[in-house]
Coordinates of C-alpha atoms in Angstrom, one line a residue:
M1 CA 20.8 -106.6 -48.6
N2 CA 23.6 -109.1 -49.3
Q3 CA 23.8 -111.3 -46.2
H4 CA 27.5 -111.9 -46.7
I5 CA 28.5 -108.2 -46.7
T6 CA 30.8 -107.1 -43.8
V7 CA 30.3 -104.1 -41.6
K8 CA 33.4 -102.5 -43.1
E9 CA 31.9 -102.8 -46.6
L10 CA 28.7 -101.0 -45.7
P11 CA 28.1 -97.3 -46.5
E12 CA 28.9 -95.1 -43.5
S13 CA 25.2 -94.1 -43.1
E14 CA 24.2 -97.8 -42.6
K15 CA 27.0 -99.0 -40.3
P16 CA 25.4 -98.0 -37.0
Y17 CA 22.2 -99.9 -37.7
E18 CA 23.9 -103.0 -39.0
K19 CA 26.5 -102.9 -36.1
C20 CA 23.7 -102.7 -33.6
L21 CA 21.8 -105.6 -35.1
R22 CA 24.9 -107.8 -35.3
F23 CA 26.6 -106.9 -32.0
G24 CA 24.1 -105.0 -29.8
A25 CA 23.7 -101.3 -29.0
E26 CA 26.4 -101.5 -26.3
H27 CA 29.0 -101.9 -29.0
L28 CA 28.2 -98.6 -30.7
S29 CA 30.2 -95.5 -30.1
D30 CA 28.6 -92.3 -28.8
A31 CA 28.6 -90.9 -32.3
E32 CA 27.1 -94.1 -33.8
L33 CA 24.3 -94.1 -31.2
L34 CA 23.5 -90.5 -32.0
A35 CA 23.6 -91.3 -35.7
V36 CA 20.9 -93.9 -35.2
I37 CA 18.7 -91.3 -33.6
I38 CA 19.5 -88.6 -36.2
R39 CA 18.8 -91.2 -39.0
T40 CA 19.5 -89.0 -42.0
G41 CA 22.2 -86.5 -42.8
T42 CA 22.2 -83.5 -45.0
T43 CA 23.8 -82.6 -48.4
G44 CA 27.4 -83.6 -48.2
K45 CA 27.2 -84.7 -44.6
K46 CA 26.4 -88.1 -43.2
S47 CA 24.4 -88.7 -40.0
I48 CA 27.4 -89.9 -38.1
E49 CA 29.3 -86.7 -39.1
L50 CA 26.3 -84.7 -37.7
A51 CA 26.5 -86.7 -34.5
Q52 CA 30.2 -86.0 -34.2
E53 CA 29.5 -82.3 -34.6
I54 CA 27.1 -82.4 -31.6
L55 CA 29.6 -84.3 -29.5
N56 CA 32.3 -81.7 -30.3
R57 CA 30.4 -78.8 -28.9
K58 CA 30.6 -77.4 -25.3
E59 CA 31.0 -80.5 -23.1
K60 CA 32.9 -82.6 -25.8
S61 CA 30.6 -85.6 -24.9
L62 CA 27.1 -86.9 -24.8
L63 CA 26.4 -84.3 -22.0
N64 CA 25.8 -81.9 -24.9
L65 CA 22.3 -83.4 -25.2
Y66 CA 21.6 -81.8 -21.8
S67 CA 23.6 -78.6 -22.1
L68 CA 22.7 -77.6 -25.7
S69 CA 19.4 -75.9 -26.1
V70 CA 17.0 -76.6 -29.0
K71 CA 18.1 -73.3 -30.5
E72 CA 21.8 -74.2 -30.2
L73 CA 21.2 -77.7 -31.7
K74 CA 19.3 -76.1 -34.6
G75 CA 22.4 -73.9 -35.2
I76 CA 24.3 -77.0 -36.3
P77 CA 23.9 -77.3 -40.1
G78 CA 21.7 -80.4 -40.8
I79 CA 19.9 -80.3 -37.4
G80 CA 16.4 -78.9 -37.9
K81 CA 13.6 -78.4 -35.4
V82 CA 12.4 -82.0 -35.4
K83 CA 15.8 -83.5 -34.9
A84 CA 16.6 -81.0 -32.2
V85 CA 13.4 -81.8 -30.3
Q86 CA 14.1 -85.5 -30.7
L87 CA 17.5 -85.2 -29.2
K88 CA 16.3 -83.1 -26.2
C89 CA 13.5 -85.7 -25.6
L90 CA 16.2 -88.4 -25.7
A91 CA 18.2 -86.6 -23.0
E92 CA 15.0 -86.3 -20.8
I93 CA 14.3 -90.0 -21.3
T94 CA 17.8 -90.9 -20.0
K95 CA 17.3 -88.7 -16.9
R96 CA 14.0 -90.4 -16.1
L97 CA 15.3 -93.9 -16.7
T98 CA 18.2 -93.2 -14.4
K99 CA 15.8 -91.9 -11.7
A100 CA 13.4 -94.8 -12.1
T101 CA 16.1 -97.4 -11.7
R102 CA 17.3 -95.8 -8.5
A103 CA 13.9 -95.4 -6.9
R104 CA 14.0 -98.7 -5.0
E105 CA 17.3 -97.8 -3.5
V106 CA 16.2 -94.5 -1.9
S107 CA 16.6 -94.6 1.9
L108 CA 15.8 -91.7 4.1
N109 CA 18.7 -92.6 6.3
S110 CA 21.2 -92.7 3.4
A111 CA 22.1 -89.3 1.9
S112 CA 24.1 -90.9 -0.8
S113 CA 21.0 -92.9 -2.0
V114 CA 18.8 -89.8 -2.1
A115 CA 21.5 -87.8 -3.8
A116 CA 22.0 -90.5 -6.4
Y117 CA 18.2 -90.6 -7.1
Y118 CA 18.1 -86.9 -7.9
M119 CA 21.6 -86.5 -9.3
E120 CA 20.7 -86.8 -13.1
E121 CA 17.7 -84.6 -12.7
L122 CA 19.5 -81.8 -11.0
R123 CA 23.2 -81.8 -12.0
H124 CA 22.5 -80.6 -15.5
E125 CA 20.2 -77.7 -14.6
N126 CA 21.6 -74.2 -15.4
K127 CA 19.4 -72.6 -12.7
E128 CA 19.0 -73.5 -9.1
K129 CA 16.0 -75.7 -8.5
L130 CA 14.6 -76.5 -5.0
I131 CA 12.8 -79.8 -4.5
V132 CA 11.1 -81.2 -1.4
S133 CA 11.3 -85.0 -1.2
M134 CA 8.6 -86.5 1.1
Y135 CA 8.5 -89.7 3.2
D136 CA 6.0 -91.5 5.4
S137 CA 6.5 -92.8 8.9
Q138 CA 8.2 -96.0 7.5
C139 CA 10.7 -93.8 5.6
V140 CA 9.1 -94.7 2.2
L141 CA 9.4 -92.1 -0.5
L142 CA 5.9 -90.7 -1.2
G143 CA 6.9 -88.3 -3.9
D144 CA 8.5 -84.9 -4.5
E145 CA 7.6 -81.4 -5.7
V146 CA 9.6 -78.5 -7.2
I147 CA 9.2 -75.5 -4.8
S148 CA 11.2 -72.9 -6.7
V149 CA 13.4 -72.3 -9.7
G150 CA 16.1 -69.6 -9.5
T151 CA 18.3 -68.6 -6.6
V152 CA 17.6 -70.5 -3.4
N153 CA 17.2 -67.5 -1.2
A154 CA 15.8 -67.6 2.4
S155 CA 13.9 -64.4 1.8
L156 CA 12.1 -65.8 -1.2
I157 CA 11.5 -69.4 -0.2
S158 CA 8.2 -69.8 1.6
P159 CA 8.1 -72.6 4.2
R160 CA 4.3 -72.5 3.6
E161 CA 4.7 -73.9 0.1
V162 CA 7.0 -76.6 1.4
F163 CA 4.7 -77.8 4.1
L164 CA 1.5 -77.5 2.0
C165 CA 3.1 -80.1 -0.2
A166 CA 4.2 -82.3 2.7
L167 CA 0.7 -82.1 4.4
A168 CA -1.0 -83.0 1.1
K169 CA 1.2 -86.1 0.9
Q170 CA 0.7 -86.8 4.6
A171 CA 4.5 -86.8 4.9
V172 CA 6.2 -87.3 8.3
H173 CA 9.8 -86.6 7.1
I174 CA 11.0 -84.3 4.3
I175 CA 14.4 -83.7 2.6
L176 CA 15.2 -80.5 0.8
L177 CA 17.3 -80.8 -2.3
H178 CA 18.7 -78.2 -4.6
N179 CA 21.5 -77.9 -7.2
H180 CA 24.4 -75.6 -7.6
P181 CA 24.9 -74.9 -11.4
S182 CA 28.6 -74.1 -10.7
G183 CA 29.1 -77.8 -9.9
A184 CA 30.4 -77.2 -6.4
P185 CA 27.9 -78.3 -3.7
Q186 CA 29.3 -76.4 -0.7
P187 CA 26.5 -74.5 1.1
S188 CA 26.2 -70.7 1.0
M189 CA 24.9 -68.6 3.9
Q190 CA 21.5 -68.5 2.2
D191 CA 21.5 -72.3 2.0
R192 CA 22.0 -72.4 5.8
L193 CA 19.3 -69.9 6.4
V194 CA 16.8 -71.8 4.2
T195 CA 17.6 -75.0 6.1
R196 CA 17.1 -73.3 9.5
R197 CA 13.7 -71.8 8.5
I198 CA 12.3 -75.1 7.1
A199 CA 13.6 -77.0 10.2
E200 CA 11.9 -74.6 12.5
G201 CA 8.6 -74.7 10.6
G202 CA 8.7 -78.5 10.5
A203 CA 9.2 -78.7 14.3
L204 CA 5.9 -76.7 14.8
L205 CA 4.0 -79.0 12.4
G206 CA 5.5 -82.3 13.5
I207 CA 7.2 -82.8 10.1
Q208 CA 10.9 -83.5 10.5
L209 CA 13.5 -82.0 8.1
S210 CA 15.7 -85.0 7.8
D211 CA 18.3 -83.5 5.5
H212 CA 19.2 -80.8 3.1
I213 CA 21.2 -82.1 0.2
I214 CA 23.0 -79.9 -2.3
I215 CA 23.7 -81.4 -5.7
G216 CA 26.8 -80.5 -7.6
D217 CA 28.4 -82.1 -10.7
N218 CA 28.5 -85.8 -9.7
Q219 CA 29.0 -84.8 -6.0
Y220 CA 26.8 -83.7 -3.2
F221 CA 26.8 -82.0 0.2
S222 CA 24.6 -83.4 3.0
F223 CA 23.7 -81.2 6.0
K224 CA 23.0 -84.3 8.0
E225 CA 26.3 -86.0 7.1
E226 CA 28.2 -82.9 8.0
H227 CA 26.3 -82.6 11.3
L228 CA 24.9 -79.2 10.4
L229 CA 21.2 -80.2 10.8
H230 CA 20.3 -79.1 14.3
S231 CA 17.0 -79.5 15.9
P232 CA 15.3 -76.2 16.6

């Protein structure tokens, strides 16, 4: 390649690569970043045009990587099975990176830090997912487990499953977390009943339910912060 060529003189399909090499990935637009992942276009359509089509669906942003299914991505002309899977894997990597960077900031006594840790994992789910987050006597995070996927219903959630996980981890404190796909984190009556049942079960086993956090779209509701977490 001619070393004196400018970015403007490059073919559209090569601009994102060259721009990244010269200026850094942070200077690429959302469409350009996607174009680098997509790599090649299709007949009559460049990779950056395919990227723009992805961005223009549903969420009108990079959030489409979360909200579009593999089938929906494949419905975009030029996006085959391999590219669709690559894009979904990219979305999953970003969720895990976000969670990993926030791991050290998690504090049992800070609902906001716990909510931030699980926010990217839960806010994009289209079904309710209930997670138990477990902590030792020093309030250090031991791990977490998905207890159920679907409606968080007091008649369906078994305290036994929650406490089997907690006992296996030798947890002293637990926090329940689940998401509301609607984006609004305000608790329902079922959410309140689940909280009460788990708190009562924990009291019998010496495992404290320290909070129940509901994740919405970049917002959360904490039973502890709202003084709704009462000891049995």
